[in-house]
Amino acid sequence: MEYKIIISDSHNTKEYTLTKNLYRIGRASINDIILKDDTFTISRFHCELERDKNGGYFLRDLGSKNGTFVNGIKTDKIHLNNGDIIIIGHYELKYIEKEEEISKNKKENGSAFTIVKDIKELENYWEKPRAKQPVLQLLIQYAKKLLECNSIASILDSTSDFILKHLNPDRVFIFLKENGELELKHKKGLSGVEDDSISTSILEKAIKDKVSILSIDTMTDSRFSSSESILILGIKSAIVVPMFYEKSFFGAIYLDRIKNKKSFNEEELDFSSVISNYMSFAIQQFYLREKLEEEKSLRHRLERYHSPAVVNKILESKNLEDLFNFSKEYVSVMFLDIVNFTKLTETLDPIAVGKLLNTFFGEITDIIFEYEGTLDKYIGDAIMAVFGTPFEIENPEEKSVKASLKILERINEFNNSKSFPRIDVRIGINAGPVISGNFGSIRRVDFSSVGITVNIASRLEEFVAKANEIVVSSTVYNKTKKKFKYEFLGEKRLKGVSKKIKTYKVMGEIK
């Protein structure tokens, strides 16, 4: 693509065809473009035009005394676009595309009909004066429309409608990357051009090279003209803009003209790229809102069973699903039950019973979380807690016993307050291997632990411990006997357990 500069003052007009990589402009006689000036408002070396890698030109002011103006705005450096007006002193320089040369070269070089722009180059779009008003107003309307969208489908639909209205393509296709594959998620076009075939060669090049592509005359572009879809459909002109978010590719917009014989231009390529940026942001914001909602819901569920620290650790886990798959863990299991709860409920109305349990369970759960325990479940008036899952912790046996002692202290304070009827509890603790994971049906699952270790802890609480006693197995005793005082209760035969179990009552912590 070629460009020229038309220079005018009050007396003359002169045209320069731009072919060199650099043009120096000013009043000095050694400049490439000399601007005569007796008033000295133009500097000797005022500014320069430098070719960019895509064939266009940048205008750079060389520290002139009175400045260089493009479309009425003083500038130090700017990428010029077709029709830009440059003011230097009393001269007007019009920068235009040289259409005649394009038609001459049409058959000689297909690549002359393709504009390729690096994604980073399009970040300067808002520096272009022509982008400031009518285009800005259109984009504000588009942005408002995107804010109303409540799904990916509505974002894609609004975008295709906007493109069809303002860029006049015959067809619009929007692709999104899912599970590592690029998939067509949305298409829209004028009646009579509803074929799904597109120029995959243009699409693939844009994605591979991370560039936006404008094929001005696709049929004569040597790189794309052999494409079967271009030949069959007679695609006249096409634009492909890849979508990136934080340097990660996740989709592309493809639009072409078949019936409409007018080619897309560079300004429409830039406009398409800005639309792509808006849509990319809208899609990513939607994904982020979805993720935050899912995390909020998940956090709410997790907080019922885990301490805030464990919840944060779970949410930070990269393999969240794997975390709740079935696994064999070594844990310490604690069962707690209210003594004579049935009799207690006979003296209270249902609402009072509910308030009592909520207050009581709230206090106990906080203590369990304090010692890195996980609330496995509430079972009527009982609690099952596990220490050591879903994350391994140090000394789970010691922490489960410490938590139990603090629970008894808190219950004593609870009873002394006389705010509720007196409560007495039994606690049983056992340690060993369990199977942990999500258990349940399709409709509902809960994270839990099962196995003989759990059964023994339950039996110790139910059949061995008395009111306000903590009874542990020999496994817990052997791991913690240097930390706590114990009383040996003898070997007990427990329901559902083939061997007798040595049992110990916790008498307190060794000071």
Short mmCIF file of C-alpha atoms in Angstrom, two decimals:
data_model
loop_
_atom_site.label_atom_id
_atom_site.label_comp_id
_atom_site.label_asym_id
_atom_site.label_seq_id
_atom_site.Cartn_x
_atom_site.Cartn_y
_atom_site.Cartn_z
CA MET A 1 0.00 0.00 0.00
CA GLU A 2 1.33 3.45 -0.93
CA TYR A 3 0.75 6.91 0.45
CA LYS A 4 1.25 10.50 -0.64
CA ILE A 5 1.40 13.94 0.91
CA ILE A 6 -0.40 16.91 -0.70
CA ILE A 7 1.06 20.20 0.54
CA SER A 8 -0.92 23.42 0.22
CA ASP A 9 -0.48 27.04 1.22
CA SER A 10 -2.29 30.19 0.10
CA HIS A 11 -0.57 30.11 -3.30
CA ASN A 12 0.42 26.59 -4.35
CA THR A 13 -0.34 22.89 -4.04
CA LYS A 14 2.33 20.23 -4.40
CA GLU A 15 2.16 16.46 -4.23
CA TYR A 16 4.82 14.04 -2.93
CA THR A 17 4.63 10.27 -3.38
CA LEU A 18 6.11 8.61 -0.30
CA THR A 19 8.46 5.74 -1.14
CA LYS A 20 11.43 6.19 1.23
CA ASN A 21 11.68 5.03 4.84
CA LEU A 22 12.37 8.52 6.19
CA TYR A 23 11.42 12.04 5.15
CA ARG A 24 12.79 15.11 6.96
CA ILE A 25 10.50 18.20 6.77
CA GLY A 26 11.41 21.84 7.51
CA ARG A 27 12.62 25.12 6.03
CA ALA A 28 16.31 24.12 5.70
CA SER A 29 17.36 23.36 2.11
CA ILE A 30 18.78 19.94 3.00
CA ASN A 31 15.34 18.55 4.07
CA ASP A 32 13.55 16.00 1.91
CA ILE A 33 10.43 18.16 1.92
CA ILE A 34 11.23 21.87 2.07
CA LEU A 35 8.69 24.32 3.43
CA LYS A 36 9.74 27.87 2.57
CA ASP A 37 9.03 30.31 5.36
CA ASP A 38 10.18 33.92 5.67
CA THR A 39 8.42 34.42 9.00
CA PHE A 40 10.48 31.74 10.79
CA THR A 41 7.37 30.06 12.26
CA ILE A 42 8.67 26.78 10.80
CA SER A 43 11.86 25.32 12.28
CA ARG A 44 14.84 24.39 10.11
CA PHE A 45 14.24 20.72 10.94
CA HIS A 46 10.63 20.75 11.99
CA CYS A 47 9.41 17.12 11.83
CA GLU A 48 9.87 13.84 10.01
CA LEU A 49 7.89 10.98 8.50
CA GLU A 50 9.14 7.49 9.30
CA ARG A 51 7.80 4.34 7.67
CA ASP A 52 6.48 1.66 10.05
CA LYS A 53 6.86 -2.07 9.52
CA ASN A 54 3.43 -2.34 7.89
CA GLY A 55 4.13 0.31 5.26
CA GLY A 56 2.36 3.30 6.82
CA TYR A 57 4.08 6.29 8.40
CA PHE A 58 4.61 7.81 11.81
CA LEU A 59 4.87 11.58 12.15
CA ARG A 60 7.43 12.77 14.70
CA ASP A 61 7.99 16.40 15.78
CA LEU A 62 11.71 17.24 16.06
CA GLY A 63 11.40 19.69 18.90
CA SER A 64 10.08 22.48 16.69
CA LYS A 65 9.55 25.94 18.15
CA ASN A 66 5.86 26.27 17.24
CA GLY A 67 4.81 22.63 17.17
CA THR A 68 3.23 20.18 14.72
CA PHE A 69 -0.54 19.73 14.64
CA VAL A 70 -2.51 16.71 13.37
CA ASN A 71 -6.26 17.20 12.95
CA GLY A 72 -6.02 20.28 15.18
CA ILE A 73 -4.16 18.57 18.02
CA LYS A 74 -0.51 19.29 18.85
CA THR A 75 1.49 16.09 18.79
CA ASP A 76 5.00 14.78 19.37
CA LYS A 77 4.49 11.43 17.64
CA ILE A 78 1.50 9.80 16.00
CA HIS A 79 0.71 7.06 13.52
CA LEU A 80 -0.89 8.74 10.50
CA ASN A 81 -4.12 7.54 8.94
CA ASN A 82 -5.76 8.16 5.61
CA GLY A 83 -7.11 11.73 5.43
CA ASP A 84 -5.16 13.12 8.40
CA ILE A 85 -4.46 16.87 8.13
CA ILE A 86 -1.05 18.10 9.30
CA ILE A 87 -0.53 21.80 10.03
CA ILE A 88 3.03 23.20 10.00
CA GLY A 89 3.15 26.97 10.12
CA HIS A 90 0.93 28.27 7.27
CA TYR A 91 1.17 24.96 5.38
CA GLU A 92 -1.46 22.24 5.28
CA LEU A 93 -0.25 18.71 4.53
CA LYS A 94 -2.86 16.11 3.69
CA TYR A 95 -1.83 12.50 4.14
CA ILE A 96 -3.83 10.19 1.86
CA GLU A 97 -3.81 6.69 0.49
CA LYS A 98 -2.76 6.54 -3.13
CA GLU A 99 -5.67 4.48 -4.52
CA GLU A 100 -4.35 4.53 -8.12
CA GLU A 101 -1.25 2.55 -7.15
CA ILE A 102 -3.35 -0.10 -5.43
CA SER A 103 -5.34 -0.80 -8.58
CA LYS A 104 -2.12 -1.00 -10.64
CA ASN A 105 -0.47 -3.47 -8.30
CA LYS A 106 -3.60 -5.54 -7.85
CA LYS A 107 -2.45 -8.47 -9.97
CA GLU A 108 1.23 -8.09 -9.27
CA ASN A 109 1.34 -8.66 -5.56
CA GLY A 110 -1.46 -10.20 -3.55
CA SER A 111 0.14 -9.16 -0.26
CA ALA A 112 -0.43 -5.52 -1.20
CA PHE A 113 -4.10 -6.17 -0.41
CA THR A 114 -3.61 -7.39 3.15
CA ILE A 115 -3.07 -5.21 6.20
CA VAL A 116 -1.59 -7.04 9.18
CA LYS A 117 -1.47 -5.28 12.53
CA ASP A 118 0.18 -6.43 15.71
CA ILE A 119 -2.21 -6.43 18.68
CA LYS A 120 0.02 -3.94 20.56
CA GLU A 121 -0.21 -1.44 17.70
CA LEU A 122 -3.97 -1.30 18.13
CA GLU A 123 -3.52 -0.12 21.72
CA ASN A 124 -2.75 3.34 20.24
CA TYR A 125 -6.23 3.58 18.71
CA TRP A 126 -7.38 6.24 21.17
CA GLU A 127 -4.45 8.47 20.26
CA LYS A 128 -5.96 8.94 16.80
CA PRO A 129 -7.95 12.20 16.68
CA ARG A 130 -10.54 10.78 14.30
CA ALA A 131 -11.46 8.20 16.91
CA LYS A 132 -12.50 10.80 19.44
CA GLN A 133 -16.09 11.80 18.65
CA PRO A 134 -18.58 9.87 16.43
CA VAL A 135 -16.77 6.57 16.94
CA LEU A 136 -16.49 7.19 20.66
CA GLN A 137 -20.23 7.83 20.90
CA LEU A 138 -20.95 4.55 19.10
CA LEU A 139 -18.64 2.66 21.44
CA ILE A 140 -20.29 4.22 24.49
CA GLN A 141 -23.63 2.88 23.21
CA TYR A 142 -22.07 -0.53 22.68
CA ALA A 143 -20.51 -0.53 26.15
CA LYS A 144 -23.88 0.32 27.72
CA LYS A 145 -25.44 -2.57 25.82
CA LEU A 146 -22.77 -4.94 27.11
CA LEU A 147 -23.51 -3.86 30.69
CA GLU A 148 -27.07 -5.11 30.23
CA CYS A 149 -25.94 -8.57 29.11
CA ASN A 150 -26.43 -11.40 31.62
CA SER A 151 -24.92 -14.26 29.65
CA ILE A 152 -22.16 -15.05 27.18
CA ALA A 153 -24.81 -15.64 24.50
CA SER A 154 -26.26 -12.14 24.97
CA ILE A 155 -22.77 -10.59 24.81
CA LEU A 156 -22.08 -12.35 21.50
CA ASP A 157 -25.50 -11.46 20.12
CA SER A 158 -25.15 -7.76 21.03
CA THR A 159 -21.68 -7.68 19.49
CA SER A 160 -22.75 -9.25 16.20
CA ASP A 161 -25.73 -6.86 15.95
CA PHE A 162 -23.41 -3.89 16.56
CA ILE A 163 -20.92 -5.09 13.93
CA LEU A 164 -23.64 -5.73 11.34
CA LYS A 165 -25.09 -2.28 11.88
CA HIS A 166 -21.90 -0.23 11.84
CA LEU A 167 -19.40 -2.21 9.74
CA ASN A 168 -21.85 -3.66 7.20
CA PRO A 169 -20.37 -7.13 6.76
CA ASP A 170 -22.45 -9.87 5.16
CA ARG A 171 -21.51 -12.36 7.88
CA VAL A 172 -20.14 -12.31 11.43
CA PHE A 173 -18.64 -15.33 13.21
CA ILE A 174 -17.43 -15.34 16.83
CA PHE A 175 -15.17 -18.11 18.10
CA LEU A 176 -14.27 -18.87 21.71
CA LYS A 177 -11.60 -21.20 23.03
CA GLU A 178 -12.95 -23.97 25.26
CA ASN A 179 -10.99 -26.94 26.60
CA GLY A 180 -8.05 -25.97 24.41
CA GLU A 181 -10.10 -25.96 21.19
CA LEU A 182 -11.43 -23.02 19.20
CA GLU A 183 -15.19 -23.43 18.78
CA LEU A 184 -17.73 -21.44 16.77
CA LYS A 185 -20.08 -20.01 19.40
CA HIS A 186 -22.08 -17.46 17.44
CA LYS A 187 -22.87 -16.56 13.84
CA LYS A 188 -25.10 -14.02 12.20
CA GLY A 189 -25.47 -12.78 8.67
CA LEU A 190 -27.66 -11.25 6.02
CA SER A 191 -30.32 -13.39 4.38
CA GLY A 192 -28.97 -15.29 1.40
CA VAL A 193 -25.44 -15.61 2.81
CA GLU A 194 -26.03 -18.06 5.63
CA ASP A 195 -23.32 -20.57 4.68
CA ASP A 196 -21.06 -21.48 7.63
CA SER A 197 -17.91 -21.81 5.50
CA ILE A 198 -15.23 -19.25 6.24
CA SER A 199 -11.66 -18.57 5.20
CA THR A 200 -9.87 -20.78 7.72
CA SER A 201 -6.51 -19.77 6.22
CA ILE A 202 -7.02 -16.14 7.29
CA LEU A 203 -8.35 -17.20 10.69
CA GLU A 204 -5.43 -19.55 11.35
CA LYS A 205 -2.83 -16.96 10.36
CA ALA A 206 -4.36 -14.33 12.66
CA ILE A 207 -4.34 -16.75 15.59
CA LYS A 208 -0.88 -18.16 14.88
CA ASP A 209 0.82 -14.77 14.42
CA LYS A 210 -1.30 -12.96 17.05
CA VAL A 211 -2.24 -10.25 14.57
CA SER A 212 -5.38 -8.59 13.25
CA ILE A 213 -5.78 -9.14 9.51
CA LEU A 214 -7.63 -7.16 6.86
CA SER A 215 -7.77 -8.83 3.46
CA ILE A 216 -8.82 -6.00 1.17
CA ASP A 217 -9.29 -8.22 -1.92
CA THR A 218 -9.35 -11.82 -0.76
CA MET A 219 -9.86 -13.27 -4.24
CA THR A 220 -6.57 -11.81 -5.50
CA ASP A 221 -4.54 -12.17 -2.30
CA SER A 222 -1.96 -14.84 -3.12
CA ARG A 223 -1.88 -16.15 0.45
CA PHE A 224 -5.61 -16.76 0.73
CA SER A 225 -7.05 -16.96 -2.81
CA SER A 226 -6.51 -20.72 -3.07
CA SER A 227 -8.81 -21.35 -0.09
CA GLU A 228 -11.78 -23.46 -1.16
CA SER A 229 -14.27 -21.45 0.90
CA ILE A 230 -13.10 -18.17 -0.67
CA LEU A 231 -13.49 -19.61 -4.18
CA ILE A 232 -16.88 -21.22 -3.56
CA LEU A 233 -18.46 -18.32 -1.69
CA GLY A 234 -16.68 -15.56 -3.59
CA ILE A 235 -15.52 -13.81 -0.42
CA LYS A 236 -14.57 -10.28 -1.47
CA SER A 237 -12.99 -8.94 1.72
CA ALA A 238 -12.47 -10.23 5.27
CA ILE A 239 -11.35 -9.08 8.70
CA VAL A 240 -10.11 -11.36 11.48
CA VAL A 241 -9.36 -10.03 14.97
CA PRO A 242 -8.06 -12.43 17.64
CA MET A 243 -9.18 -11.83 21.23
CA PHE A 244 -6.72 -11.71 24.08
CA TYR A 245 -7.10 -11.08 27.78
CA GLU A 246 -3.97 -10.51 29.88
CA LYS A 247 -1.85 -11.93 27.02
CA SER A 248 -3.89 -15.15 26.81
CA PHE A 249 -5.68 -15.96 23.55
CA PHE A 250 -9.29 -17.05 24.01
CA GLY A 251 -11.21 -16.31 20.82
CA ALA A 252 -11.58 -14.46 17.52
CA ILE A 253 -14.03 -12.37 15.50
CA TYR A 254 -14.33 -13.08 11.77
CA LEU A 255 -16.36 -10.91 9.36
CA ASP A 256 -16.50 -10.86 5.60
CA ARG A 257 -18.28 -9.38 2.61
CA ILE A 258 -19.67 -11.49 -0.23
CA LYS A 259 -22.66 -9.69 -1.74
CA ASN A 260 -21.33 -6.32 -0.60
CA LYS A 261 -18.55 -5.73 -3.16
CA LYS A 262 -16.99 -2.84 -1.23
CA SER A 263 -13.78 -3.85 0.55
CA PHE A 264 -13.18 -3.25 4.23
CA ASN A 265 -10.65 -0.51 4.96
CA GLU A 266 -8.00 0.05 7.61
CA GLU A 267 -10.27 2.22 9.74
CA GLU A 268 -12.81 -0.62 9.88
CA LEU A 269 -10.02 -2.99 10.90
CA ASP A 270 -9.11 -0.67 13.79
CA PHE A 271 -12.76 -0.31 14.76
CA SER A 272 -13.21 -4.11 14.71
CA SER A 273 -10.19 -4.46 16.99
CA VAL A 274 -11.63 -2.02 19.51
CA ILE A 275 -14.94 -3.90 19.44
CA SER A 276 -12.96 -7.09 20.08
CA ASN A 277 -11.30 -5.48 23.10
CA TYR A 278 -14.67 -4.38 24.52
CA MET A 279 -16.16 -7.82 24.00
CA SER A 280 -13.09 -9.56 25.45
CA PHE A 281 -13.36 -7.46 28.60
CA ALA A 282 -17.13 -8.10 28.86
CA ILE A 283 -16.68 -11.86 28.49
CA GLN A 284 -13.86 -12.01 31.02
CA GLN A 285 -15.86 -9.89 33.47
CA PHE A 286 -18.79 -12.28 33.06
CA TYR A 287 -16.50 -15.26 33.72
CA LEU A 288 -15.09 -13.44 36.75
CA ARG A 289 -18.57 -12.70 38.13
CA GLU A 290 -19.51 -16.35 37.62
CA LYS A 291 -16.34 -17.47 39.36
CA LEU A 292 -16.93 -15.09 42.27
CA GLU A 293 -20.53 -16.31 42.64
CA GLU A 294 -19.38 -19.93 42.56
CA GLU A 295 -16.63 -19.17 45.07
CA LYS A 296 -19.10 -17.30 47.29
CA SER A 297 -21.49 -20.26 47.21
CA LEU A 298 -18.67 -22.73 47.78
CA ARG A 299 -17.23 -20.64 50.60
CA HIS A 300 -20.66 -20.52 52.25
CA ARG A 301 -20.90 -24.33 52.11
CA LEU A 302 -17.33 -24.89 53.28
CA GLU A 303 -17.65 -22.49 56.21
CA ARG A 304 -20.26 -24.81 57.68
CA TYR A 305 -17.63 -27.52 58.10
CA HIS A 306 -14.19 -25.88 58.12
CA SER A 307 -12.37 -23.05 59.85
CA PRO A 308 -11.79 -19.83 57.84
CA ALA A 309 -8.10 -20.72 57.48
CA VAL A 310 -8.92 -24.14 56.03
CA VAL A 311 -11.59 -22.62 53.75
CA ASN A 312 -9.02 -20.18 52.33
CA LYS A 313 -6.55 -23.01 51.82
CA ILE A 314 -9.20 -25.08 50.03
CA LEU A 315 -10.15 -22.18 47.73
CA GLU A 316 -6.49 -21.52 46.93
CA SER A 317 -5.96 -25.15 45.98
CA LYS A 318 -5.22 -25.62 42.26
CA ASN A 319 -6.80 -29.08 42.27
CA LEU A 320 -10.03 -28.33 44.10
CA GLU A 321 -11.93 -31.33 42.69
CA ASP A 322 -9.10 -33.74 43.57
CA LEU A 323 -9.15 -32.42 47.13
CA PHE A 324 -12.58 -33.99 47.75
CA ASN A 325 -12.05 -37.25 45.88
CA PHE A 326 -11.97 -40.37 48.02
CA SER A 327 -8.64 -40.76 49.81
CA LYS A 328 -7.20 -42.65 52.76
CA GLU A 329 -6.17 -40.30 55.55
CA TYR A 330 -4.80 -40.60 59.08
CA VAL A 331 -7.01 -38.54 61.39
CA SER A 332 -8.28 -38.11 64.91
CA VAL A 333 -12.06 -38.41 65.21
CA MET A 334 -14.14 -36.83 68.00
CA PHE A 335 -17.77 -37.56 68.83
CA LEU A 336 -19.72 -35.35 71.24
CA ASP A 337 -23.28 -35.96 72.42
CA ILE A 338 -25.59 -34.13 74.84
CA VAL A 339 -26.58 -36.33 77.81
CA ASN A 340 -30.32 -36.92 78.33
CA PHE A 341 -31.25 -34.59 75.49
CA THR A 342 -34.67 -36.22 75.04
CA LYS A 343 -35.59 -35.48 78.64
CA LEU A 344 -34.29 -31.93 78.21
CA THR A 345 -36.56 -31.30 75.22
CA GLU A 346 -39.62 -32.35 77.20
CA THR A 347 -39.24 -29.26 79.40
CA LEU A 348 -38.79 -26.79 76.52
CA ASP A 349 -40.94 -25.72 73.56
CA PRO A 350 -39.52 -26.43 70.05
CA ILE A 351 -38.36 -22.85 69.46
CA ALA A 352 -36.41 -22.83 72.73
CA VAL A 353 -34.82 -26.19 71.81
CA GLY A 354 -33.75 -24.76 68.45
CA LYS A 355 -32.20 -21.69 70.05
CA LEU A 356 -30.41 -23.85 72.62
CA LEU A 357 -28.88 -26.14 69.99
CA ASN A 358 -27.84 -23.27 67.73
CA THR A 359 -26.12 -21.43 70.57
CA PHE A 360 -24.49 -24.59 71.89
CA PHE A 361 -23.33 -25.88 68.49
CA GLY A 362 -22.04 -22.42 67.55
CA GLU A 363 -19.76 -22.33 70.61
CA ILE A 364 -18.52 -25.89 70.10
CA THR A 365 -17.88 -25.44 66.38
CA ASP A 366 -15.74 -22.35 66.98
CA ILE A 367 -13.52 -24.34 69.34
CA ILE A 368 -13.20 -27.21 66.84
CA PHE A 369 -12.12 -24.72 64.16
CA GLU A 370 -9.67 -23.11 66.59
CA TYR A 371 -7.78 -26.40 66.79
CA GLU A 372 -7.83 -26.99 62.99
CA GLY A 373 -10.65 -29.48 63.15
CA THR A 374 -13.30 -30.07 60.50
CA LEU A 375 -16.98 -30.31 61.39
CA ASP A 376 -17.99 -33.55 59.73
CA LYS A 377 -21.66 -33.40 60.64
CA TYR A 378 -24.35 -32.58 63.16
CA ILE A 379 -26.29 -35.70 64.13
CA GLY A 380 -29.35 -34.51 66.01
CA ASP A 381 -27.91 -33.41 69.34
CA ALA A 382 -24.45 -34.86 68.55
CA ILE A 383 -21.38 -33.59 66.69
CA MET A 384 -18.74 -35.48 64.72
CA ALA A 385 -15.46 -33.63 64.15
CA VAL A 386 -12.32 -34.80 62.36
CA PHE A 387 -8.79 -33.48 62.80
CA GLY A 388 -6.47 -34.05 59.83
CA THR A 389 -8.64 -33.76 56.73
CA PRO A 390 -9.01 -32.38 54.07
CA PHE A 391 -5.49 -31.17 54.92
CA GLU A 392 -2.95 -33.00 57.01
CA ILE A 393 -2.14 -31.29 60.31
CA GLU A 394 0.54 -31.86 62.93
CA ASN A 395 -0.42 -33.81 66.06
CA PRO A 396 -4.12 -34.36 65.26
CA GLU A 397 -4.58 -36.51 68.41
CA GLU A 398 -3.23 -33.75 70.69
CA LYS A 399 -5.37 -31.08 69.02
CA SER A 400 -8.54 -33.16 69.30
CA VAL A 401 -7.95 -33.69 73.05
CA LYS A 402 -7.13 -30.02 73.63
CA ALA A 403 -10.29 -29.02 71.80
CA SER A 404 -12.33 -31.43 73.93
CA LEU A 405 -10.92 -30.03 77.18
CA LYS A 406 -11.72 -26.49 76.07
CA ILE A 407 -15.25 -27.59 75.13
CA LEU A 408 -15.81 -28.89 78.68
CA GLU A 409 -14.53 -25.56 80.05
CA ARG A 410 -16.90 -23.65 77.78
CA ILE A 411 -19.86 -25.86 78.75
CA ASN A 412 -19.09 -25.20 82.41
CA GLU A 413 -19.18 -21.43 81.69
CA PHE A 414 -22.34 -22.00 79.70
CA ASN A 415 -24.02 -23.72 82.64
CA ASN A 416 -22.81 -21.15 85.18
CA SER A 417 -24.42 -18.37 83.15
CA LYS A 418 -27.82 -20.00 83.73
CA SER A 419 -29.05 -18.53 80.45
CA PHE A 420 -30.20 -21.99 79.39
CA PRO A 421 -31.02 -25.29 81.13
CA ARG A 422 -27.95 -27.24 82.26
CA ILE A 423 -26.16 -29.21 79.55
CA ASP A 424 -23.86 -32.22 80.08
CA VAL A 425 -21.93 -33.97 77.30
CA ARG A 426 -20.00 -37.16 76.56
CA ILE A 427 -16.93 -37.13 74.29
CA GLY A 428 -15.16 -40.06 72.61
CA ILE A 429 -11.93 -39.81 70.58
CA ASN A 430 -10.10 -42.31 68.39
CA ALA A 431 -7.31 -41.95 65.82
CA GLY A 432 -6.43 -44.00 62.77
CA PRO A 433 -7.03 -44.37 59.03
CA VAL A 434 -10.32 -43.30 57.44
CA ILE A 435 -11.71 -42.90 53.93
CA SER A 436 -12.49 -39.22 53.31
CA GLY A 437 -14.30 -37.63 50.38
CA ASN A 438 -17.63 -36.49 49.02
CA PHE A 439 -20.36 -38.99 49.93
CA GLY A 440 -23.99 -38.86 48.86
CA SER A 441 -26.26 -38.98 45.84
CA ILE A 442 -26.56 -36.98 42.63
CA ARG A 443 -28.89 -34.58 44.45
CA ARG A 444 -26.71 -34.01 47.49
CA VAL A 445 -23.18 -34.79 48.59
CA ASP A 446 -21.28 -33.98 51.77
CA PHE A 447 -17.62 -34.23 52.66
CA SER A 448 -17.25 -36.90 55.33
CA SER A 449 -15.01 -39.62 56.75
CA VAL A 450 -15.92 -43.27 57.25
CA GLY A 451 -14.29 -46.44 58.56
CA ILE A 452 -13.66 -48.45 61.70
CA THR A 453 -11.76 -45.52 63.25
CA VAL A 454 -14.96 -43.47 63.12
CA ASN A 455 -17.07 -46.33 64.52
CA ILE A 456 -14.78 -46.80 67.52
CA ALA A 457 -14.85 -43.07 68.38
CA SER A 458 -18.66 -43.17 68.23
CA ARG A 459 -18.82 -46.25 70.48
CA LEU A 460 -16.42 -44.71 73.03
CA GLU A 461 -18.70 -41.70 73.35
CA GLU A 462 -21.92 -43.72 73.43
CA PHE A 463 -21.04 -46.68 75.66
CA VAL A 464 -17.95 -45.75 77.71
CA ALA A 465 -17.88 -42.03 78.45
CA LYS A 466 -20.08 -40.64 81.19
CA ALA A 467 -21.41 -37.13 81.67
CA ASN A 468 -18.70 -34.51 81.07
CA GLU A 469 -16.01 -37.13 80.43
CA ILE A 470 -13.55 -37.48 77.55
CA VAL A 471 -12.67 -41.08 76.74
CA VAL A 472 -9.95 -41.98 74.24
CA SER A 473 -8.60 -45.15 72.65
CA SER A 474 -5.10 -46.56 73.19
CA THR A 475 -4.00 -45.01 69.86
CA VAL A 476 -4.76 -41.51 71.13
CA TYR A 477 -3.37 -42.33 74.58
CA ASN A 478 -0.01 -43.54 73.21
CA LYS A 479 0.38 -40.42 71.07
CA THR A 480 -0.52 -37.94 73.84
CA LYS A 481 0.37 -39.54 77.21
CA LYS A 482 3.23 -37.07 77.68
CA LYS A 483 0.86 -34.16 77.23
CA PHE A 484 -2.17 -35.22 79.28
CA LYS A 485 -3.04 -37.07 82.50
CA TYR A 486 -5.10 -40.23 81.98
CA GLU A 487 -7.00 -42.80 84.01
CA PHE A 488 -7.07 -46.32 82.57
CA LEU A 489 -10.67 -47.58 82.34
CA GLY A 490 -9.84 -51.09 81.20
CA GLU A 491 -10.43 -53.04 78.02
CA LYS A 492 -13.93 -52.69 76.62
CA ARG A 493 -15.83 -54.75 74.10
CA LEU A 494 -17.60 -52.31 71.80
CA LYS A 495 -20.56 -52.96 69.56
CA GLY A 496 -19.51 -53.79 66.02
CA VAL A 497 -15.81 -54.12 66.97
CA SER A 498 -14.32 -57.64 67.08
CA LYS A 499 -11.41 -56.93 69.47
CA LYS A 500 -11.50 -55.40 72.91
CA ILE A 501 -10.36 -51.76 73.03
CA LYS A 502 -8.19 -50.27 75.80
CA THR A 503 -9.88 -47.11 77.03
CA TYR A 504 -8.63 -44.06 78.93
CA LYS A 505 -10.32 -41.10 80.57
CA VAL A 506 -8.65 -37.68 80.11
CA MET A 507 -7.98 -36.13 83.53
CA GLY A 508 -6.39 -32.89 82.36
CA GLU A 509 -3.36 -31.38 80.74
CA ILE A 510 0.13 -31.93 82.18
CA LYS A 511 1.41 -28.55 83.27
#
